[in-house]
Amino acid sequence: MSEANRQVGVVLVSHSRQVAESVAHMALGLAGGVAVPVAPAGGTGDGGLGTSSELITEAAHRVDRGAGVAVLADLGSAVLTVRTLLAEDELPPGTRLVDAPFVEGAVAAVVTASTGADLEAVAAAATEAYGYRKL
Amino acid sequence: MTVALDADFFRRWLSAVSAAVDREAERLTELDSAIGDADHGANMRRGLAAAVAALEEEAPSSPGAVLTLAGRRLISTVGGASGPLYGTLLRRAGKVLGDQESVEPEQLREALHTGVEAVAQLGSAARGDKTMLDALYPAVEALGDSGGDFGAARRAAEEGAAATVPMRARRGRASYLGERSVGHQDPGATSSALFFAALAETAGTAETGESA
C-alpha cells in the first residue's frame, strides 16, 4: 500500500522564528535521521516576534504528503491564528491543531511521524507529552 | 436613522476605524505596554491600513464582501492575537450579511452578534475576562435595545472598555500578571470601542440634512 509510505507532516508555530527553527532541528535530530516532513513557521514575515498566517499556510502546504498535517503552536496569537485558519479552511485537508506542549510535543510528534504512524497516532503522542512529569 | 448601510458605508466605516486607530495608536500601545507586549497600536495600525488599501483596490460590492475582505486582511497582516480575533469578528459578520447590496441596522446587529460569539469561542473567553468582549458585547446589546442607534452602541462600548480597568485579566498575556493587571484599561476593549465610535461617526456624517 503506497499510502503507508506517506508521512504525516508537522508544522511548528512559534512567536519566534529561532524557537520554531530550533525546535524543528531538535525534533528531527531526535528522530534519528529519518526524513520527516517538518516545517517551522516562526515569527512574523519580517522576522519579528509574532505570528504570520502566510508562513503557517505555506509551511502546512509544504509538509503535506496527503497523510495529514499536525500543527503545534506555542501560545496566544500562534494558537489563535492556526485555529482561525482551520475554521476558514485555509490549510490543507487533514490538518489538525494538536493540543500539546511545544517542545516535548514536537519531539513526540516528529519521532512518531518518522515511524510512518497516522495522524491520529502522531497527535496522540504529542498530547501525551503533557503527562511527562519532571518531578 | 435614514443612512443606507451599503458597501460604500462599510468601506467608509473601516476607513474611519483606521483613522481612529492611527490617532489613538500611541494610547493603545501605552495601554498595551502596561499589561501586554506594547504592540497593539502598531499591529492594529498596520492591519487596518492593509485592510483599507485592499478595500480601495478591490472595491467589493456588498457590505458582507467588505467585511470579509477586511477580516481576511487583518488575519494576514496584524501579526498579533488581535489579527485572528478582529479578523474572525469581521469575517463571521460578513458571512451573515451575505451578498445583499444594503442591510438594515437590525441585520448588522445580528451579524455583529454572530461575530462576537465567534470571537468568544476562538479566544475561549467570556465577558469579565478583561478582553475586547467587554466592549463588544455591551455595544451589540445596546444596538439591539436602542433599535439600531449607533450612538448608543458607541457609548456602551466606551463604558464597557472603561469598566475593564478594575478587572483582573483571565486571558492572553496580561493574565500572567494576575493582580498586577488590575488598574489598567484593556487595550483590546479600547480598540473595540474605536470600531463603534467610528461606526457612529460614519452614520453621523452620512446623514444628509440632519446632524447626528
mmCIF file of C-alpha atoms in Angstrom:
data_model
loop_
_atom_site.group_PDB
_atom_site.id
_atom_site.type_symbol
_atom_site.label_atom_id
_atom_site.label_comp_id
_atom_site.label_asym_id
_atom_site.label_seq_id
_atom_site.Cartn_x
_atom_site.Cartn_y
_atom_site.Cartn_z
ATOM 1 C CA MET A 1 0.000 0.000 0.000
ATOM 2 C CA SER A 2 1.627 3.192 -1.207
ATOM 3 C CA GLU A 3 -0.275 5.248 1.365
ATOM 4 C CA ALA A 4 1.736 3.561 4.078
ATOM 5 C CA ASN A 5 4.781 5.460 2.860
ATOM 6 C CA ARG A 6 3.116 8.792 3.208
ATOM 7 C CA GLN A 7 4.253 10.503 6.331
ATOM 8 C CA VAL A 8 2.294 12.876 8.485
ATOM 9 C CA GLY A 9 3.644 16.414 8.182
ATOM 10 C CA VAL A 10 4.445 18.534 11.224
ATOM 11 C CA VAL A 11 4.298 22.336 11.404
ATOM 12 C CA LEU A 12 5.808 24.176 14.357
ATOM 13 C CA VAL A 13 4.330 27.626 15.007
ATOM 14 C CA SER A 14 6.114 29.840 17.497
ATOM 15 C CA HIS A 15 6.199 33.575 18.173
ATOM 16 C CA SER A 16 9.898 33.384 17.420
ATOM 17 C CA ARG A 17 11.477 32.255 14.176
ATOM 18 C CA GLN A 18 14.506 30.995 16.083
ATOM 19 C CA VAL A 19 12.405 28.948 18.504
ATOM 20 C CA ALA A 20 10.426 27.313 15.688
ATOM 21 C CA GLU A 21 13.579 26.534 13.693
ATOM 22 C CA SER A 22 15.495 25.249 16.685
ATOM 23 C CA VAL A 23 12.690 23.024 17.899
ATOM 24 C CA ALA A 24 12.333 21.610 14.367
ATOM 25 C CA HIS A 25 16.075 20.954 14.288
ATOM 26 C CA MET A 26 15.995 19.286 17.703
ATOM 27 C CA ALA A 27 12.945 17.121 16.959
ATOM 28 C CA LEU A 28 14.445 15.949 13.648
ATOM 29 C CA GLY A 29 17.737 15.206 15.382
ATOM 30 C CA LEU A 30 15.996 13.115 17.999
ATOM 31 C CA ALA A 31 14.047 11.256 15.314
ATOM 32 C CA GLY A 32 17.306 9.536 14.432
ATOM 33 C CA GLY A 33 17.972 10.802 10.969
ATOM 34 C CA VAL A 34 14.726 9.608 9.399
ATOM 35 C CA ALA A 35 13.447 12.222 6.947
ATOM 36 C CA VAL A 36 10.153 13.585 8.246
ATOM 37 C CA PRO A 37 8.347 16.498 6.611
ATOM 38 C CA VAL A 38 8.709 19.167 9.288
ATOM 39 C CA ALA A 39 8.413 22.911 8.733
ATOM 40 C CA PRO A 40 8.943 25.749 11.185
ATOM 41 C CA ALA A 41 6.649 28.781 10.934
ATOM 42 C CA GLY A 42 8.010 31.186 13.483
ATOM 43 C CA GLY A 43 7.641 34.901 13.972
ATOM 44 C CA THR A 44 6.232 37.494 11.631
ATOM 45 C CA GLY A 45 7.087 37.666 7.946
ATOM 46 C CA ASP A 46 9.810 40.241 8.626
ATOM 47 C CA GLY A 47 11.445 38.188 11.358
ATOM 48 C CA GLY A 48 9.903 39.925 14.370
ATOM 49 C CA LEU A 49 8.108 38.306 17.294
ATOM 50 C CA GLY A 50 4.541 37.352 16.437
ATOM 51 C CA THR A 51 2.601 35.174 14.049
ATOM 52 C CA SER A 52 2.308 35.106 10.282
ATOM 53 C CA SER A 53 -0.701 33.385 8.741
ATOM 54 C CA GLU A 54 1.173 33.282 5.451
ATOM 55 C CA LEU A 55 4.172 31.448 6.903
ATOM 56 C CA ILE A 56 1.816 28.959 8.580
ATOM 57 C CA THR A 57 -0.216 28.321 5.431
ATOM 58 C CA GLU A 58 2.926 27.961 3.337
ATOM 59 C CA ALA A 59 4.517 25.562 5.855
ATOM 60 C CA ALA A 60 1.396 23.382 6.048
ATOM 61 C CA HIS A 61 1.274 23.028 2.269
ATOM 62 C CA ARG A 62 4.992 22.305 2.135
ATOM 63 C CA VAL A 63 4.803 19.331 4.539
ATOM 64 C CA ASP A 64 1.507 17.925 3.270
ATOM 65 C CA ARG A 65 2.062 14.453 1.783
ATOM 66 C CA GLY A 66 -1.608 13.532 1.838
ATOM 67 C CA ALA A 67 -1.477 11.824 5.231
ATOM 68 C CA GLY A 68 -2.482 14.828 7.262
ATOM 69 C CA VAL A 69 -0.586 17.629 8.976
ATOM 70 C CA ALA A 70 -0.129 18.050 12.728
ATOM 71 C CA VAL A 71 0.319 21.677 13.790
ATOM 72 C CA LEU A 72 1.832 22.571 17.152
ATOM 73 C CA ALA A 73 1.712 26.163 18.386
ATOM 74 C CA ASP A 74 3.224 27.877 21.387
ATOM 75 C CA LEU A 75 0.745 30.450 22.712
ATOM 76 C CA GLY A 76 -1.582 33.406 22.153
ATOM 77 C CA SER A 77 -1.675 34.605 18.557
ATOM 78 C CA ALA A 78 0.109 31.455 17.335
ATOM 79 C CA VAL A 79 -2.752 29.305 18.633
ATOM 80 C CA LEU A 80 -5.483 31.759 17.608
ATOM 81 C CA THR A 81 -4.104 32.172 14.089
ATOM 82 C CA VAL A 82 -3.955 28.415 13.497
ATOM 83 C CA ARG A 83 -7.482 27.994 14.841
ATOM 84 C CA THR A 84 -8.710 30.791 12.591
ATOM 85 C CA LEU A 85 -7.004 29.355 9.508
ATOM 86 C CA LEU A 86 -8.579 25.952 10.240
ATOM 87 C CA ALA A 87 -12.022 27.497 10.731
ATOM 88 C CA GLU A 88 -11.673 29.319 7.409
ATOM 89 C CA ASP A 89 -10.430 26.196 5.561
ATOM 90 C CA GLU A 90 -7.141 27.850 4.608
ATOM 91 C CA LEU A 91 -4.992 24.830 5.481
ATOM 92 C CA PRO A 92 -4.673 21.528 3.552
ATOM 93 C CA PRO A 93 -7.413 18.945 4.230
ATOM 94 C CA GLY A 94 -6.429 16.729 7.149
ATOM 95 C CA THR A 95 -4.590 19.490 9.002
ATOM 96 C CA ARG A 96 -5.106 19.495 12.753
ATOM 97 C CA LEU A 97 -4.033 21.732 15.625
ATOM 98 C CA VAL A 98 -2.591 19.413 18.236
ATOM 99 C CA ASP A 99 -3.076 20.199 21.908
ATOM 100 C CA ALA A 100 0.454 19.650 23.194
ATOM 101 C CA PRO A 101 3.395 21.285 24.953
ATOM 102 C CA PHE A 102 5.506 22.895 22.242
ATOM 103 C CA VAL A 103 8.976 21.377 22.635
ATOM 104 C CA GLU A 104 8.115 17.995 24.145
ATOM 105 C CA GLY A 105 5.085 17.648 21.886
ATOM 106 C CA ALA A 106 7.141 18.454 18.793
ATOM 107 C CA VAL A 107 9.693 15.764 19.622
ATOM 108 C CA ALA A 108 6.931 13.208 20.274
ATOM 109 C CA ALA A 109 5.095 14.160 17.072
ATOM 110 C CA VAL A 110 8.162 14.050 14.813
ATOM 111 C CA VAL A 111 9.510 10.796 16.277
ATOM 112 C CA THR A 112 6.076 9.191 15.924
ATOM 113 C CA ALA A 113 5.672 10.518 12.366
ATOM 114 C CA SER A 114 9.089 9.064 11.498
ATOM 115 C CA THR A 115 7.711 5.576 12.165
ATOM 116 C CA GLY A 116 5.054 6.077 9.489
ATOM 117 C CA ALA A 117 2.265 6.360 12.064
ATOM 118 C CA ASP A 118 -1.015 8.027 11.056
ATOM 119 C CA LEU A 119 -2.191 11.495 12.089
ATOM 120 C CA GLU A 120 -4.261 10.114 14.965
ATOM 121 C CA ALA A 121 -1.211 8.435 16.486
ATOM 122 C CA VAL A 122 1.042 11.455 15.902
ATOM 123 C CA ALA A 123 -1.472 13.777 17.574
ATOM 124 C CA ALA A 124 -1.981 11.384 20.481
ATOM 125 C CA ALA A 125 1.761 11.079 21.069
ATOM 126 C CA ALA A 126 2.164 14.852 21.106
ATOM 127 C CA THR A 127 -0.719 15.332 23.534
ATOM 128 C CA GLU A 128 0.619 12.580 25.785
ATOM 129 C CA ALA A 129 3.736 14.705 26.235
ATOM 130 C CA TYR A 130 1.674 16.755 28.707
ATOM 131 C CA GLY A 131 1.902 13.748 31.027
ATOM 132 C CA TYR A 132 5.687 13.774 31.151
ATOM 133 C CA ARG A 133 6.419 14.960 34.688
ATOM 134 C CA LYS A 134 9.802 16.313 35.620
ATOM 135 C CA LEU A 135 9.462 15.907 39.352
ATOM 136 C CA MET B 1 -31.632 56.723 11.035
ATOM 137 C CA THR B 2 -32.006 57.073 7.295
ATOM 138 C CA VAL B 3 -28.497 56.245 6.195
ATOM 139 C CA ALA B 4 -28.138 53.404 3.684
ATOM 140 C CA LEU B 5 -25.875 50.671 5.032
ATOM 141 C CA ASP B 6 -24.345 49.711 1.705
ATOM 142 C CA ALA B 7 -20.851 48.696 0.610
ATOM 143 C CA ASP B 8 -19.745 52.321 0.472
ATOM 144 C CA PHE B 9 -20.914 52.891 4.058
ATOM 145 C CA PHE B 10 -18.968 49.856 5.259
ATOM 146 C CA ARG B 11 -15.845 50.984 3.415
ATOM 147 C CA ARG B 12 -16.121 54.415 4.986
ATOM 148 C CA TRP B 13 -16.683 52.796 8.390
ATOM 149 C CA LEU B 14 -13.476 50.804 8.133
ATOM 150 C CA SER B 15 -11.548 53.836 6.878
ATOM 151 C CA ALA B 16 -12.826 55.713 9.922
ATOM 152 C CA VAL B 17 -11.691 52.854 12.182
ATOM 153 C CA SER B 18 -8.271 53.003 10.559
ATOM 154 C CA ALA B 19 -8.097 56.778 11.070
ATOM 155 C CA ALA B 20 -9.192 56.432 14.699
ATOM 156 C CA VAL B 21 -6.580 53.750 15.351
ATOM 157 C CA ASP B 22 -3.956 55.989 13.709
ATOM 158 C CA ARG B 23 -4.946 58.813 16.045
ATOM 159 C CA GLU B 24 -5.023 56.574 19.102
ATOM 160 C CA ALA B 25 -2.110 54.271 18.236
ATOM 161 C CA GLU B 26 0.125 55.771 20.863
ATOM 162 C CA ARG B 27 -2.508 55.394 23.564
ATOM 163 C CA LEU B 28 -3.219 51.787 22.538
ATOM 164 C CA THR B 29 0.464 50.973 22.711
ATOM 165 C CA GLU B 30 0.760 52.712 26.054
ATOM 166 C CA LEU B 31 -2.128 50.674 27.468
ATOM 167 C CA ASP B 32 -0.571 47.550 25.992
ATOM 168 C CA SER B 33 2.827 48.288 27.490
ATOM 169 C CA ALA B 34 1.199 48.326 30.938
ATOM 170 C CA ILE B 35 -0.235 44.801 30.689
ATOM 171 C CA GLY B 36 0.747 43.389 27.289
ATOM 172 C CA ASP B 37 3.680 43.432 24.905
ATOM 173 C CA ALA B 38 3.321 47.007 23.670
ATOM 174 C CA ASP B 39 2.461 46.121 20.089
ATOM 175 C CA HIS B 40 -1.302 46.610 19.933
ATOM 176 C CA GLY B 41 -1.207 50.123 18.470
ATOM 177 C CA ALA B 42 1.331 49.290 15.779
ATOM 178 C CA ASN B 43 -0.299 45.940 14.953
ATOM 179 C CA MET B 44 -3.781 47.390 14.560
ATOM 180 C CA ARG B 45 -2.462 50.306 12.573
ATOM 181 C CA ARG B 46 -0.664 48.041 10.117
ATOM 182 C CA GLY B 47 -3.617 45.652 9.825
ATOM 183 C CA LEU B 48 -6.250 48.307 9.263
ATOM 184 C CA ALA B 49 -4.113 50.213 6.775
ATOM 185 C CA ALA B 50 -3.717 46.975 4.788
ATOM 186 C CA ALA B 51 -7.458 46.283 5.045
ATOM 187 C CA VAL B 52 -8.375 49.772 3.828
ATOM 188 C CA ALA B 53 -5.880 49.524 0.962
ATOM 189 C CA ALA B 54 -7.376 46.173 -0.086
ATOM 190 C CA LEU B 55 -10.893 47.644 0.029
ATOM 191 C CA GLU B 56 -9.824 50.528 -2.211
ATOM 192 C CA GLU B 57 -8.136 48.209 -4.641
ATOM 193 C CA GLU B 58 -10.808 45.537 -4.892
ATOM 194 C CA ALA B 59 -13.892 47.675 -4.157
ATOM 195 C CA PRO B 60 -16.156 44.825 -3.014
ATOM 196 C CA SER B 61 -19.782 45.493 -3.923
ATOM 197 C CA SER B 62 -21.657 44.349 -0.815
ATOM 198 C CA PRO B 63 -21.377 45.012 2.940
ATOM 199 C CA GLY B 64 -20.732 41.314 3.512
ATOM 200 C CA ALA B 65 -17.900 41.265 0.990
ATOM 201 C CA VAL B 66 -16.358 44.404 2.525
ATOM 202 C CA LEU B 67 -16.269 42.848 5.993
ATOM 203 C CA THR B 68 -14.997 39.511 4.689
ATOM 204 C CA LEU B 69 -12.127 41.065 2.755
ATOM 205 C CA ALA B 70 -11.159 43.381 5.618
ATOM 206 C CA GLY B 71 -11.220 40.469 8.069
ATOM 207 C CA ARG B 72 -9.050 38.395 5.803
ATOM 208 C CA ARG B 73 -6.525 41.215 5.541
ATOM 209 C CA LEU B 74 -6.417 41.653 9.325
ATOM 210 C CA ILE B 75 -5.713 37.945 9.804
ATOM 211 C CA SER B 76 -2.827 38.061 7.342
ATOM 212 C CA THR B 77 -1.197 41.343 8.367
ATOM 213 C CA VAL B 78 -1.634 42.077 12.085
ATOM 214 C CA GLY B 79 0.834 39.510 13.452
ATOM 215 C CA GLY B 80 -0.605 39.511 16.974
ATOM 216 C CA ALA B 81 -3.674 37.950 18.602
ATOM 217 C CA SER B 82 -5.846 40.879 17.538
ATOM 218 C CA GLY B 83 -5.440 39.757 13.892
ATOM 219 C CA PRO B 84 -7.302 36.469 14.157
ATOM 220 C CA LEU B 85 -9.704 37.937 16.736
ATOM 221 C CA TYR B 86 -10.786 41.025 14.774
ATOM 222 C CA GLY B 87 -10.442 39.064 11.532
ATOM 223 C CA THR B 88 -12.879 36.457 12.830
ATOM 224 C CA LEU B 89 -15.269 39.163 14.049
ATOM 225 C CA LEU B 90 -15.435 40.807 10.626
ATOM 226 C CA ARG B 91 -15.413 37.639 8.539
ATOM 227 C CA ARG B 92 -18.175 35.976 10.519
ATOM 228 C CA ALA B 93 -20.261 39.117 10.445
ATOM 229 C CA GLY B 94 -19.606 39.384 6.708
ATOM 230 C CA LYS B 95 -20.710 35.811 6.186
ATOM 231 C CA VAL B 96 -24.023 36.519 7.949
ATOM 232 C CA LEU B 97 -24.658 39.565 5.730
ATOM 233 C CA GLY B 98 -24.057 37.522 2.577
ATOM 234 C CA ASP B 99 -24.149 39.366 -0.729
ATOM 235 C CA GLN B 100 -27.123 41.696 -0.325
ATOM 236 C CA GLU B 101 -26.373 45.209 -1.510
ATOM 237 C CA SER B 102 -27.600 47.034 1.554
ATOM 238 C CA VAL B 103 -28.531 45.941 5.081
ATOM 239 C CA GLU B 104 -30.802 47.110 7.894
ATOM 240 C CA PRO B 105 -29.361 48.091 11.294
ATOM 241 C CA GLU B 106 -31.015 45.003 12.786
ATOM 242 C CA GLN B 107 -29.205 42.780 10.283
ATOM 243 C CA LEU B 108 -25.934 44.466 11.144
ATOM 244 C CA ARG B 109 -26.634 43.887 14.841
ATOM 245 C CA GLU B 110 -27.359 40.233 14.200
ATOM 246 C CA ALA B 111 -24.195 39.867 12.100
ATOM 247 C CA LEU B 112 -22.045 41.550 14.728
ATOM 248 C CA HIS B 113 -23.594 39.388 17.420
ATOM 249 C CA THR B 114 -22.606 36.267 15.485
ATOM 250 C CA GLY B 115 -19.117 37.709 15.013
ATOM 251 C CA VAL B 116 -18.711 38.489 18.702
ATOM 252 C CA GLU B 117 -19.832 34.978 19.645
ATOM 253 C CA ALA B 118 -17.198 33.600 17.260
ATOM 254 C CA VAL B 119 -14.533 35.772 18.896
ATOM 255 C CA ALA B 120 -15.550 34.473 22.332
ATOM 256 C CA GLN B 121 -15.313 30.912 21.086
ATOM 257 C CA LEU B 122 -11.969 31.432 19.341
ATOM 258 C CA GLY B 123 -10.398 33.005 22.412
ATOM 259 C CA SER B 124 -12.206 30.705 24.877
ATOM 260 C CA ALA B 125 -13.083 33.920 26.694
ATOM 261 C CA ALA B 126 -16.182 35.320 28.351
ATOM 262 C CA ARG B 127 -17.393 38.700 29.466
ATOM 263 C CA GLY B 128 -15.490 39.888 32.532
ATOM 264 C CA ASP B 129 -12.170 38.342 31.443
ATOM 265 C CA LYS B 130 -10.823 41.838 30.666
ATOM 266 C CA THR B 131 -10.799 41.450 26.894
ATOM 267 C CA MET B 132 -12.302 43.081 23.812
ATOM 268 C CA LEU B 133 -15.507 41.185 24.608
ATOM 269 C CA ASP B 134 -16.140 43.576 27.499
ATOM 270 C CA ALA B 135 -16.664 46.362 24.960
ATOM 271 C CA LEU B 136 -18.156 44.298 22.129
ATOM 272 C CA TYR B 137 -20.973 42.553 23.996
ATOM 273 C CA PRO B 138 -22.414 45.733 25.595
ATOM 274 C CA ALA B 139 -22.172 47.569 22.256
ATOM 275 C CA VAL B 140 -24.069 44.910 20.343
ATOM 276 C CA GLU B 141 -26.678 44.683 23.105
ATOM 277 C CA ALA B 142 -27.132 48.453 23.129
ATOM 278 C CA LEU B 143 -27.580 48.347 19.373
ATOM 279 C CA GLY B 144 -30.470 45.929 19.905
ATOM 280 C CA ASP B 145 -32.008 47.703 22.918
ATOM 281 C CA SER B 146 -31.964 51.076 21.190
ATOM 282 C CA GLY B 147 -33.428 49.799 17.946
ATOM 283 C CA GLY B 148 -30.273 50.429 15.923
ATOM 284 C CA ASP B 149 -28.865 53.607 17.487
ATOM 285 C CA PHE B 150 -25.133 53.637 16.688
ATOM 286 C CA GLY B 151 -24.549 56.413 19.231
ATOM 287 C CA ALA B 152 -25.931 54.194 21.978
ATOM 288 C CA ALA B 153 -23.681 51.350 20.819
ATOM 289 C CA ARG B 154 -20.685 53.664 20.903
ATOM 290 C CA ARG B 155 -21.433 54.804 24.471
ATOM 291 C CA ALA B 156 -21.937 51.225 25.626
ATOM 292 C CA ALA B 157 -18.627 50.178 24.055
ATOM 293 C CA GLU B 158 -16.758 53.061 25.674
ATOM 294 C CA GLU B 159 -18.339 52.346 29.053
ATOM 295 C CA GLY B 160 -17.545 48.675 28.616
ATOM 296 C CA ALA B 161 -13.902 49.469 27.854
ATOM 297 C CA ALA B 162 -13.667 51.768 30.882
ATOM 298 C CA ALA B 163 -15.204 49.037 33.050
ATOM 299 C CA THR B 164 -12.212 46.767 32.318
ATOM 300 C CA VAL B 165 -9.946 48.950 34.492
ATOM 301 C CA PRO B 166 -10.702 47.202 37.821
ATOM 302 C CA MET B 167 -10.866 43.747 36.223
ATOM 303 C CA ARG B 168 -8.237 41.092 36.575
ATOM 304 C CA ALA B 169 -7.157 39.637 33.227
ATOM 305 C CA ARG B 170 -8.007 35.993 32.673
ATOM 306 C CA ARG B 171 -6.969 35.653 29.023
ATOM 307 C CA GLY B 172 -3.903 36.465 26.975
ATOM 308 C CA ARG B 173 -0.504 37.626 28.067
ATOM 309 C CA ALA B 174 -2.000 40.006 30.658
ATOM 310 C CA SER B 175 -3.388 37.002 32.559
ATOM 311 C CA TYR B 176 0.167 36.070 33.586
ATOM 312 C CA LEU B 177 0.297 39.327 35.536
ATOM 313 C CA GLY B 178 -2.556 38.297 37.848
ATOM 314 C CA GLU B 179 -3.363 41.079 40.316
ATOM 315 C CA ARG B 180 -0.953 43.435 38.558
ATOM 316 C CA SER B 181 -3.329 43.576 35.593
ATOM 317 C CA VAL B 182 -5.847 45.386 37.816
ATOM 318 C CA GLY B 183 -5.985 49.169 37.387
ATOM 319 C CA HIS B 184 -5.258 49.275 33.651
ATOM 320 C CA GLN B 185 -7.761 49.564 30.838
ATOM 321 C CA ASP B 186 -7.654 46.654 28.422
ATOM 322 C CA PRO B 187 -6.125 47.646 25.051
ATOM 323 C CA GLY B 188 -8.350 45.239 23.093
ATOM 324 C CA ALA B 189 -11.521 46.612 24.684
ATOM 325 C CA THR B 190 -10.216 50.096 23.910
ATOM 326 C CA SER B 191 -9.671 49.366 20.217
ATOM 327 C CA SER B 192 -13.072 47.642 20.084
ATOM 328 C CA ALA B 193 -14.656 50.857 21.337
ATOM 329 C CA LEU B 194 -12.926 52.676 18.449
ATOM 330 C CA PHE B 195 -14.761 50.408 15.981
ATOM 331 C CA PHE B 196 -18.088 51.551 17.401
ATOM 332 C CA ALA B 197 -17.061 55.195 17.699
ATOM 333 C CA ALA B 198 -16.144 55.066 14.008
ATOM 334 C CA LEU B 199 -19.478 53.413 13.210
ATOM 335 C CA ALA B 200 -21.392 56.229 14.930
ATOM 336 C CA GLU B 201 -19.243 58.844 13.186
ATOM 337 C CA THR B 202 -19.746 57.255 9.789
ATOM 338 C CA ALA B 203 -23.511 57.092 10.282
ATOM 339 C CA GLY B 204 -23.490 60.688 11.514
ATOM 340 C CA THR B 205 -21.612 62.096 8.559
ATOM 341 C CA ALA B 206 -23.649 60.002 6.134
ATOM 342 C CA GLU B 207 -26.917 61.587 7.223
ATOM 343 C CA THR B 208 -27.743 64.412 4.895
ATOM 344 C CA GLY B 209 -29.835 67.300 6.103
ATOM 345 C CA GLU B 210 -29.704 66.336 9.740
ATOM 346 C CA SER B 211 -26.830 66.223 12.178
ATOM 347 C CA ALA B 212 -26.043 63.142 14.227
#
